[in-house]
Each structure stands twice: as C-alpha cells, then as structure tokens.
PDB file of C-alpha atoms in Angstrom:
ATOM      1  CA  GLU A   1      -7.919 -39.861 137.877  1.00  0.00           C
ATOM      2  CA  THR A   2      -6.972 -36.565 136.363  1.00  0.00           C
ATOM      3  CA  GLY A   3      -9.338 -34.225 134.246  1.00  0.00           C
ATOM      4  CA  VAL A   4      -8.700 -32.347 131.140  1.00  0.00           C
ATOM      5  CA  THR A   5      -6.535 -29.677 132.381  1.00  0.00           C
ATOM      6  CA  GLN A   6      -5.477 -26.172 129.876  1.00  0.00           C
ATOM      7  CA  SER A   7      -3.077 -23.698 130.405  1.00  0.00           C
ATOM      8  CA  PRO A   8      -3.369 -20.593 130.519  1.00  0.00           C
ATOM      9  CA  THR A   9      -6.460 -19.566 131.971  1.00  0.00           C
ATOM     10  CA  HIS A  10      -6.237 -16.288 130.723  1.00  0.00           C
ATOM     11  CA  LEU A  11      -4.291 -14.764 127.557  1.00  0.00           C
ATOM     12  CA  ILE A  12      -3.623 -11.120 126.040  1.00  0.00           C
ATOM     13  CA  LYS A  13      -2.292 -10.887 122.667  1.00  0.00           C
ATOM     14  CA  THR A  14      -2.247  -7.886 120.319  1.00  0.00           C
ATOM     15  CA  ARG A  15      -3.430  -8.825 116.543  1.00  0.00           C
ATOM     16  CA  GLY A  16      -1.040 -10.168 114.298  1.00  0.00           C
ATOM     17  CA  GLN A  17       1.067 -12.028 116.961  1.00  0.00           C
ATOM     18  CA  GLN A  18       1.101 -16.025 117.360  1.00  0.00           C
ATOM     19  CA  VAL A  19      -0.606 -17.643 120.454  1.00  0.00           C
ATOM     20  CA  THR A  20      -0.141 -21.335 121.923  1.00  0.00           C
ATOM     21  CA  LEU A  21      -2.545 -22.792 123.974  1.00  0.00           C
ATOM     22  CA  ARG A  22      -1.979 -26.389 125.711  1.00  0.00           C
ATOM     23  CA  CYS A  23      -4.392 -28.865 127.172  1.00  0.00           C
ATOM     24  CA  SER A  24      -3.835 -32.412 129.083  1.00  0.00           C
ATOM     25  CA  SER A  25      -6.536 -35.257 128.756  1.00  0.00           C
ATOM     26  CA  GLN A  26      -7.804 -37.173 131.360  1.00  0.00           C
ATOM     27  CA  SER A  27      -6.308 -39.872 132.068  1.00  0.00           C
ATOM     28  CA  GLY A  28      -6.613 -42.878 129.627  1.00  0.00           C
ATOM     29  CA  HIS A  29      -8.326 -41.129 127.329  1.00  0.00           C
ATOM     30  CA  ASN A  30      -6.570 -40.275 123.702  1.00  0.00           C
ATOM     31  CA  THR A  31      -8.959 -38.352 121.677  1.00  0.00           C
ATOM     32  CA  VAL A  32      -9.088 -34.279 121.963  1.00  0.00           C
ATOM     33  CA  SER A  33     -11.163 -31.924 120.038  1.00  0.00           C
ATOM     34  CA  TRP A  34     -10.837 -28.555 120.455  1.00  0.00           C
ATOM     35  CA  TYR A  35     -13.544 -25.737 120.326  1.00  0.00           C
ATOM     36  CA  GLN A  36     -14.074 -21.941 120.260  1.00  0.00           C
ATOM     37  CA  GLN A  37     -16.672 -20.379 122.570  1.00  0.00           C
ATOM     38  CA  ALA A  38     -17.241 -16.805 121.098  1.00  0.00           C
ATOM     39  CA  LEU A  39     -19.282 -14.620 123.533  1.00  0.00           C
ATOM     40  CA  GLY A  40     -22.847 -15.855 123.121  1.00  0.00           C
ATOM     41  CA  GLN A  41     -22.696 -18.915 120.771  1.00  0.00           C
ATOM     42  CA  GLY A  42     -21.946 -22.352 121.813  1.00  0.00           C
ATOM     43  CA  PRO A  43     -18.825 -24.148 121.326  1.00  0.00           C
ATOM     44  CA  GLN A  44     -17.840 -24.186 117.807  1.00  0.00           C
ATOM     45  CA  PHE A  45     -15.510 -27.242 116.776  1.00  0.00           C
ATOM     46  CA  ILE A  46     -12.288 -26.416 115.405  1.00  0.00           C
ATOM     47  CA  PHE A  47     -10.297 -30.209 115.217  1.00  0.00           C
ATOM     48  CA  GLN A  48      -9.581 -33.066 116.936  1.00  0.00           C
ATOM     49  CA  TYR A  49      -5.834 -35.262 116.934  1.00  0.00           C
ATOM     50  CA  TYR A  50      -6.071 -38.945 117.736  1.00  0.00           C
ATOM     51  CA  ARG A  51      -3.691 -41.023 117.264  1.00  0.00           C
ATOM     52  CA  GLU A  52      -1.261 -37.923 117.145  1.00  0.00           C
ATOM     53  CA  GLU A  53      -2.734 -37.213 113.567  1.00  0.00           C
ATOM     54  CA  GLU A  54      -5.569 -34.246 112.712  1.00  0.00           C
ATOM     55  CA  ASN A  55      -8.754 -36.694 112.855  1.00  0.00           C
ATOM     56  CA  GLY A  56     -11.493 -33.984 111.459  1.00  0.00           C
ATOM     57  CA  ARG A  57     -11.581 -29.880 110.804  1.00  0.00           C
ATOM     58  CA  GLY A  58     -14.126 -27.306 111.358  1.00  0.00           C
ATOM     59  CA  ASN A  59     -14.561 -24.666 109.389  1.00  0.00           C
ATOM     60  CA  PHE A  60     -11.518 -22.658 110.999  1.00  0.00           C
ATOM     61  CA  PRO A  61      -8.501 -21.547 108.681  1.00  0.00           C
ATOM     62  CA  PRO A  62      -5.076 -22.471 108.048  1.00  0.00           C
ATOM     63  CA  ARG A  63      -3.788 -20.175 111.177  1.00  0.00           C
ATOM     64  CA  PHE A  64      -5.593 -22.090 113.561  1.00  0.00           C
ATOM     65  CA  SER A  65      -3.299 -25.604 113.553  1.00  0.00           C
ATOM     66  CA  GLY A  66      -2.546 -28.146 116.347  1.00  0.00           C
ATOM     67  CA  LEU A  67      -0.183 -30.966 117.278  1.00  0.00           C
ATOM     68  CA  GLN A  68      -0.844 -34.105 119.353  1.00  0.00           C
ATOM     69  CA  PHE A  69       1.691 -35.827 121.893  1.00  0.00           C
ATOM     70  CA  PRO A  70       2.462 -39.105 121.918  1.00  0.00           C
ATOM     71  CA  ASN A  71       1.058 -38.339 126.473  1.00  0.00           C
ATOM     72  CA  TYR A  72      -1.907 -37.585 124.775  1.00  0.00           C
ATOM     73  CA  SER A  73      -2.102 -34.232 125.515  1.00  0.00           C
ATOM     74  CA  SER A  74      -2.213 -31.009 122.045  1.00  0.00           C
ATOM     75  CA  GLU A  75      -2.059 -27.857 121.201  1.00  0.00           C
ATOM     76  CA  LEU A  76      -3.650 -25.135 120.340  1.00  0.00           C
ATOM     77  CA  ASN A  77      -1.665 -22.854 117.785  1.00  0.00           C
ATOM     78  CA  VAL A  78      -3.158 -19.656 116.149  1.00  0.00           C
ATOM     79  CA  ASN A  79      -0.914 -17.598 113.842  1.00  0.00           C
ATOM     80  CA  ALA A  80      -1.900 -13.674 112.398  1.00  0.00           C
ATOM     81  CA  LEU A  81      -4.592 -13.153 115.477  1.00  0.00           C
ATOM     82  CA  GLU A  82      -7.207 -11.099 114.081  1.00  0.00           C
ATOM     83  CA  LEU A  83      -9.320  -9.986 116.890  1.00  0.00           C
ATOM     84  CA  ASP A  84     -12.316 -12.051 116.321  1.00  0.00           C
ATOM     85  CA  ASP A  85     -10.210 -14.807 117.432  1.00  0.00           C
ATOM     86  CA  SER A  86     -10.627 -13.351 120.940  1.00  0.00           C
ATOM     87  CA  ALA A  87     -12.857 -15.950 122.560  1.00  0.00           C
ATOM     88  CA  LEU A  88     -13.035 -19.104 124.963  1.00  0.00           C
ATOM     89  CA  TYR A  89     -11.363 -22.390 123.535  1.00  0.00           C
ATOM     90  CA  LEU A  90     -11.625 -25.245 125.151  1.00  0.00           C
ATOM     91  CA  CYS A  91     -10.163 -28.857 125.342  1.00  0.00           C
ATOM     92  CA  ALA A  92     -12.160 -31.831 125.256  1.00  0.00           C
ATOM     93  CA  SER A  93     -10.654 -35.227 125.477  1.00  0.00           C
ATOM     94  CA  SER A  94     -12.083 -38.712 124.778  1.00  0.00           C
ATOM     95  CA  LEU A  95     -11.787 -42.039 124.224  1.00  0.00           C
ATOM     96  CA  GLN A  96     -11.887 -43.238 120.151  1.00  0.00           C
ATOM     97  CA  GLY A  97     -14.470 -46.164 120.108  1.00  0.00           C
ATOM     98  CA  SER A  98     -15.837 -45.912 123.556  1.00  0.00           C
ATOM     99  CA  GLY A  99     -19.336 -46.948 121.394  1.00  0.00           C
ATOM    100  CA  TYR A 100     -20.334 -43.807 123.409  1.00  0.00           C
ATOM    101  CA  ASN A 101     -17.990 -41.585 124.768  1.00  0.00           C
ATOM    102  CA  GLU A 102     -18.661 -38.255 126.199  1.00  0.00           C
ATOM    103  CA  GLN A 103     -16.504 -35.480 126.021  1.00  0.00           C
ATOM    104  CA  PHE A 104     -14.980 -34.248 128.751  1.00  0.00           C
ATOM    105  CA  PHE A 105     -13.818 -30.857 128.865  1.00  0.00           C
ATOM    106  CA  GLY A 106     -11.439 -28.457 130.069  1.00  0.00           C
ATOM    107  CA  PRO A 107     -12.146 -25.139 132.119  1.00  0.00           C
ATOM    108  CA  GLY A 108     -10.580 -23.748 128.773  1.00  0.00           C
ATOM    109  CA  THR A 109      -8.548 -21.261 128.057  1.00  0.00           C
ATOM    110  CA  ARG A 110      -9.760 -17.069 127.608  1.00  0.00           C
ATOM    111  CA  LEU A 111      -8.177 -15.339 124.727  1.00  0.00           C
ATOM    112  CA  THR A 112      -8.639 -11.467 124.135  1.00  0.00           C
ATOM    113  CA  VAL A 113      -7.078  -9.836 120.889  1.00  0.00           C
ATOM    114  CA  LEU A 114      -6.023  -5.899 121.219  1.00  0.00           C
TER     115      LEU A 114
ATOM    116  CA  ASP B   1     -26.774 -22.002 109.169  1.00  0.00           C
ATOM    117  CA  GLN B   2     -27.366 -23.497 113.107  1.00  0.00           C
ATOM    118  CA  GLN B   3     -27.884 -27.581 113.099  1.00  0.00           C
ATOM    119  CA  VAL B   4     -28.602 -27.287 116.888  1.00  0.00           C
ATOM    120  CA  LYS B   5     -31.101 -24.196 118.004  1.00  0.00           C
ATOM    121  CA  GLN B   6     -31.676 -23.448 120.971  1.00  0.00           C
ATOM    122  CA  ASN B   7     -33.993 -20.786 120.678  1.00  0.00           C
ATOM    123  CA  SER B   8     -34.916 -19.163 124.353  1.00  0.00           C
ATOM    124  CA  PRO B   9     -31.663 -17.493 125.704  1.00  0.00           C
ATOM    125  CA  SER B  10     -32.824 -17.685 129.382  1.00  0.00           C
ATOM    126  CA  LEU B  11     -35.046 -19.086 131.450  1.00  0.00           C
ATOM    127  CA  SER B  12     -35.753 -18.455 134.671  1.00  0.00           C
ATOM    128  CA  VAL B  13     -37.814 -21.019 137.507  1.00  0.00           C
ATOM    129  CA  GLN B  14     -38.828 -21.151 140.598  1.00  0.00           C
ATOM    130  CA  GLU B  15     -37.148 -23.457 142.980  1.00  0.00           C
ATOM    131  CA  GLY B  16     -38.569 -26.755 143.376  1.00  0.00           C
ATOM    132  CA  ARG B  17     -40.541 -26.491 139.810  1.00  0.00           C
ATOM    133  CA  ILE B  18     -39.545 -27.417 136.762  1.00  0.00           C
ATOM    134  CA  SER B  19     -37.591 -26.662 133.798  1.00  0.00           C
ATOM    135  CA  ILE B  20     -38.176 -27.917 130.930  1.00  0.00           C
ATOM    136  CA  LEU B  21     -35.148 -26.447 128.306  1.00  0.00           C
ATOM    137  CA  ASN B  22     -35.791 -26.905 124.734  1.00  0.00           C
ATOM    138  CA  CYS B  23     -33.695 -27.667 121.534  1.00  0.00           C
ATOM    139  CA  ASP B  24     -34.146 -28.646 118.332  1.00  0.00           C
ATOM    140  CA  TYR B  25     -32.251 -30.304 114.929  1.00  0.00           C
ATOM    141  CA  THR B  26     -32.281 -29.955 111.930  1.00  0.00           C
ATOM    142  CA  ASN B  27     -29.939 -32.780 110.431  1.00  0.00           C
ATOM    143  CA  SER B  28     -31.219 -36.051 109.718  1.00  0.00           C
ATOM    144  CA  MET B  29     -28.196 -37.918 110.650  1.00  0.00           C
ATOM    145  CA  PHE B  30     -27.629 -37.153 114.067  1.00  0.00           C
ATOM    146  CA  ASP B  31     -28.238 -40.043 116.578  1.00  0.00           C
ATOM    147  CA  TYR B  32     -26.920 -39.574 119.907  1.00  0.00           C
ATOM    148  CA  PHE B  33     -27.837 -36.431 121.682  1.00  0.00           C
ATOM    149  CA  LEU B  34     -26.558 -34.602 124.840  1.00  0.00           C
ATOM    150  CA  TRP B  35     -26.970 -31.892 127.434  1.00  0.00           C
ATOM    151  CA  TYR B  36     -24.245 -30.115 129.026  1.00  0.00           C
ATOM    152  CA  LYS B  37     -24.529 -27.776 132.162  1.00  0.00           C
ATOM    153  CA  LYS B  38     -21.805 -24.469 131.885  1.00  0.00           C
ATOM    154  CA  TYR B  39     -20.746 -22.701 135.232  1.00  0.00           C
ATOM    155  CA  PRO B  40     -18.807 -19.056 134.574  1.00  0.00           C
ATOM    156  CA  ALA B  41     -15.390 -19.949 134.678  1.00  0.00           C
ATOM    157  CA  GLU B  42     -15.660 -23.842 133.731  1.00  0.00           C
ATOM    158  CA  GLY B  43     -15.706 -26.119 131.172  1.00  0.00           C
ATOM    159  CA  PRO B  44     -18.780 -27.893 130.274  1.00  0.00           C
ATOM    160  CA  THR B  45     -19.716 -30.534 131.825  1.00  0.00           C
ATOM    161  CA  PHE B  46     -21.795 -33.614 130.715  1.00  0.00           C
ATOM    162  CA  LEU B  47     -25.490 -34.344 131.995  1.00  0.00           C
ATOM    163  CA  ILE B  48     -26.998 -36.802 130.201  1.00  0.00           C
ATOM    164  CA  SER B  49     -27.486 -37.847 126.744  1.00  0.00           C
ATOM    165  CA  ILE B  50     -29.547 -40.347 124.768  1.00  0.00           C
ATOM    166  CA  SER B  51     -29.511 -42.588 121.665  1.00  0.00           C
ATOM    167  CA  SER B  52     -31.751 -42.174 118.974  1.00  0.00           C
ATOM    168  CA  ILE B  53     -33.042 -45.477 119.420  1.00  0.00           C
ATOM    169  CA  LYS B  54     -34.718 -44.460 122.315  1.00  0.00           C
ATOM    170  CA  ASP B  55     -37.286 -41.630 123.230  1.00  0.00           C
ATOM    171  CA  LYS B  56     -36.407 -41.301 127.208  1.00  0.00           C
ATOM    172  CA  ASN B  57     -33.990 -41.119 129.504  1.00  0.00           C
ATOM    173  CA  GLU B  58     -33.996 -40.349 133.275  1.00  0.00           C
ATOM    174  CA  ASP B  59     -31.290 -39.486 135.840  1.00  0.00           C
ATOM    175  CA  GLY B  60     -32.053 -38.641 139.386  1.00  0.00           C
ATOM    176  CA  ARG B  61     -33.531 -35.123 138.830  1.00  0.00           C
ATOM    177  CA  PHE B  62     -32.322 -35.328 134.464  1.00  0.00           C
ATOM    178  CA  THR B  63     -34.353 -36.100 132.014  1.00  0.00           C
ATOM    179  CA  VAL B  64     -34.124 -36.335 128.394  1.00  0.00           C
ATOM    180  CA  PHE B  65     -37.149 -36.630 125.914  1.00  0.00           C
ATOM    181  CA  LEU B  66     -36.084 -37.118 122.538  1.00  0.00           C
ATOM    182  CA  ASN B  67     -39.334 -36.906 119.297  1.00  0.00           C
ATOM    183  CA  LYS B  68     -37.180 -37.798 115.970  1.00  0.00           C
ATOM    184  CA  SER B  69     -39.573 -36.825 113.968  1.00  0.00           C
ATOM    185  CA  ALA B  70     -39.615 -33.192 115.041  1.00  0.00           C
ATOM    186  CA  LYS B  71     -36.008 -33.154 115.461  1.00  0.00           C
ATOM    187  CA  HIS B  72     -36.593 -32.399 119.089  1.00  0.00           C
ATOM    188  CA  LEU B  73     -35.583 -32.913 122.654  1.00  0.00           C
ATOM    189  CA  SER B  74     -35.939 -31.288 125.488  1.00  0.00           C
ATOM    190  CA  LEU B  75     -34.092 -31.662 129.161  1.00  0.00           C
ATOM    191  CA  HIS B  76     -36.952 -31.858 132.349  1.00  0.00           C
ATOM    192  CA  ILE B  77     -35.259 -30.672 135.066  1.00  0.00           C
ATOM    193  CA  VAL B  78     -37.140 -32.037 138.376  1.00  0.00           C
ATOM    194  CA  PRO B  79     -37.255 -30.250 141.136  1.00  0.00           C
ATOM    195  CA  SER B  80     -35.374 -27.526 140.056  1.00  0.00           C
ATOM    196  CA  GLN B  81     -32.289 -26.197 142.584  1.00  0.00           C
ATOM    197  CA  PRO B  82     -30.256 -23.320 142.902  1.00  0.00           C
ATOM    198  CA  GLY B  83     -27.766 -25.095 142.773  1.00  0.00           C
ATOM    199  CA  ASP B  84     -28.875 -26.158 138.710  1.00  0.00           C
ATOM    200  CA  SER B  85     -28.540 -22.530 137.655  1.00  0.00           C
ATOM    201  CA  ALA B  86     -25.797 -22.367 134.875  1.00  0.00           C
ATOM    202  CA  VAL B  87     -26.273 -22.042 130.845  1.00  0.00           C
ATOM    203  CA  TYR B  88     -27.287 -25.671 129.475  1.00  0.00           C
ATOM    204  CA  PHE B  89     -25.843 -26.258 125.935  1.00  0.00           C
ATOM    205  CA  CYS B  90     -27.526 -28.683 124.127  1.00  0.00           C
ATOM    206  CA  ALA B  91     -25.327 -30.875 121.576  1.00  0.00           C
ATOM    207  CA  ALA B  92     -25.370 -33.770 118.987  1.00  0.00           C
ATOM    208  CA  ARG B  93     -23.742 -35.740 116.667  1.00  0.00           C
ATOM    209  CA  ASP B  94     -23.693 -38.383 113.999  1.00  0.00           C
ATOM    210  CA  SER B  95     -22.541 -42.014 114.642  1.00  0.00           C
ATOM    211  CA  GLY B  96     -19.276 -42.752 115.763  1.00  0.00           C
ATOM    212  CA  ASN B  97     -16.404 -39.727 117.330  1.00  0.00           C
ATOM    213  CA  THR B  98     -17.703 -37.104 115.584  1.00  0.00           C
ATOM    214  CA  PRO B  99     -17.512 -33.535 116.732  1.00  0.00           C
ATOM    215  CA  LEU B 100     -20.283 -32.074 118.466  1.00  0.00           C
ATOM    216  CA  VAL B 101     -22.725 -29.573 117.244  1.00  0.00           C
ATOM    217  CA  PHE B 102     -23.875 -26.849 119.669  1.00  0.00           C
ATOM    218  CA  GLY B 103     -26.524 -25.012 120.392  1.00  0.00           C
ATOM    219  CA  LYS B 104     -26.314 -21.553 121.587  1.00  0.00           C
ATOM    220  CA  GLY B 105     -27.181 -22.209 124.895  1.00  0.00           C
ATOM    221  CA  THR B 106     -29.713 -21.333 127.515  1.00  0.00           C
ATOM    222  CA  ARG B 107     -28.848 -20.022 130.874  1.00  0.00           C
ATOM    223  CA  LEU B 108     -31.479 -21.174 133.331  1.00  0.00           C
ATOM    224  CA  SER B 109     -31.970 -18.958 136.494  1.00  0.00           C
ATOM    225  CA  VAL B 110     -33.284 -20.814 139.649  1.00  0.00           C
ATOM    226  CA  ILE B 111     -35.026 -18.326 142.259  1.00  0.00           C
ATOM    227  CA  ALA B 112     -34.842 -19.402 145.726  1.00  0.00           C
TER     228      ALA B 112
END
C-alpha cells in the first residue's frame, strides 16, 4: 500500500510568482484535503476535493485553487505569491463515507516566498 | 478565533513518567477528536481518536480522555519514551468527512 506522497519537497519562489504543488493520495482513498501550516501554527484547512470537485473551502482567497484528477491525485495552485504564503503545505487523503476517516498526511512541501 | 486550543507550547517529561497533553475546544458541534504526532520533515501521523459518545479511548501506551461538559480532552502517554519526542496536534471536526480544525500543537520532549 502506497502512502501519501507530495512533490516537490522544497520550493523557493519570489513574490508575485505562481506555484503548483502536487499530491498523490493513498491507495484506495478518493478524497484529498490541502492544509497550510505556517511556522508555529497548526495546519489550517485550505480546501478539499472529492470526485474531482471542490468539496469545502477554508478561509483562503481565490488565488488558492486546486484540481483533482481521475486517479484521485491533486494539485494546489497559488497565484500572485505573497511573503505570508511561506509555509509547509500538507496534503491529506481519506475515504469519503467511511464512517470515521482519519486523514493520512503526506510529508508536505516547504514553500519559501522571497 | 481559535476553536481548538493547546495552551502549552511545550512540555518536558522524564523517560518512564507520564506525559499529559491538554486540548480545549469551543465549538459544541465538534463530535470527533483526534491526536496527531509530527516529527520534523514529516507530515502529521494519526495517533488516536475519540468520538463524543465515549469519554475514554485506549491504545497501548496512549489514552485519550474526553470531558464534553468542560470541552476538554487530554492525551496521556504512559510510560513516556524518548521516541515520543515530537509535536502533538489536537484536532477536531463535526460529523462526516468535514475539515479538521487543528490546535497549534505542543512540543513534547522526553528526556532519558
């Protein structure tokens, strides 16, 4: 069974640029959630994708967008990067409708915006 | 407005002793609570959970206690081991596959 994987591991961008982060969900999981973890904070929910559609969104501006593909992998896109976007971005997969569903997290992508 | 609060940023415990990590929540709609452990350069790993119909759940050295009236939960680790040194996040959600709401975490250091 393959766990949740994310790429790249680290990324450095400059303010105003755009970035795409990628996530492969755990085998058998059909739901992907993205979280932002700023330094000294807990993970904060960005959005969730299920059946290739956004299925819930946290308090993040529209320049944060995502995609889910038929194989349940997902992308997080951030446009017009700001310095405050520097954070660890975590992807978590789960199985919708499993009754209880602990989300399994990937190792994250560390984004630095200069 | 933090719905899940972990008021102790850090905790230091001797090996073999009990570690108690605390978490408070404000949203009365939360009915499922989880603890995650996070090592540096890794994603959070699920540790143990409890639903609001229970007041205790045990898994080996880890026990979670839930006090719904006080909106408080705690994680007990007995006995603590050096490998338990990590950041522990409390998380909560309401029914269904809804987003987790995390606390800021508590860094546990277990000293040999």
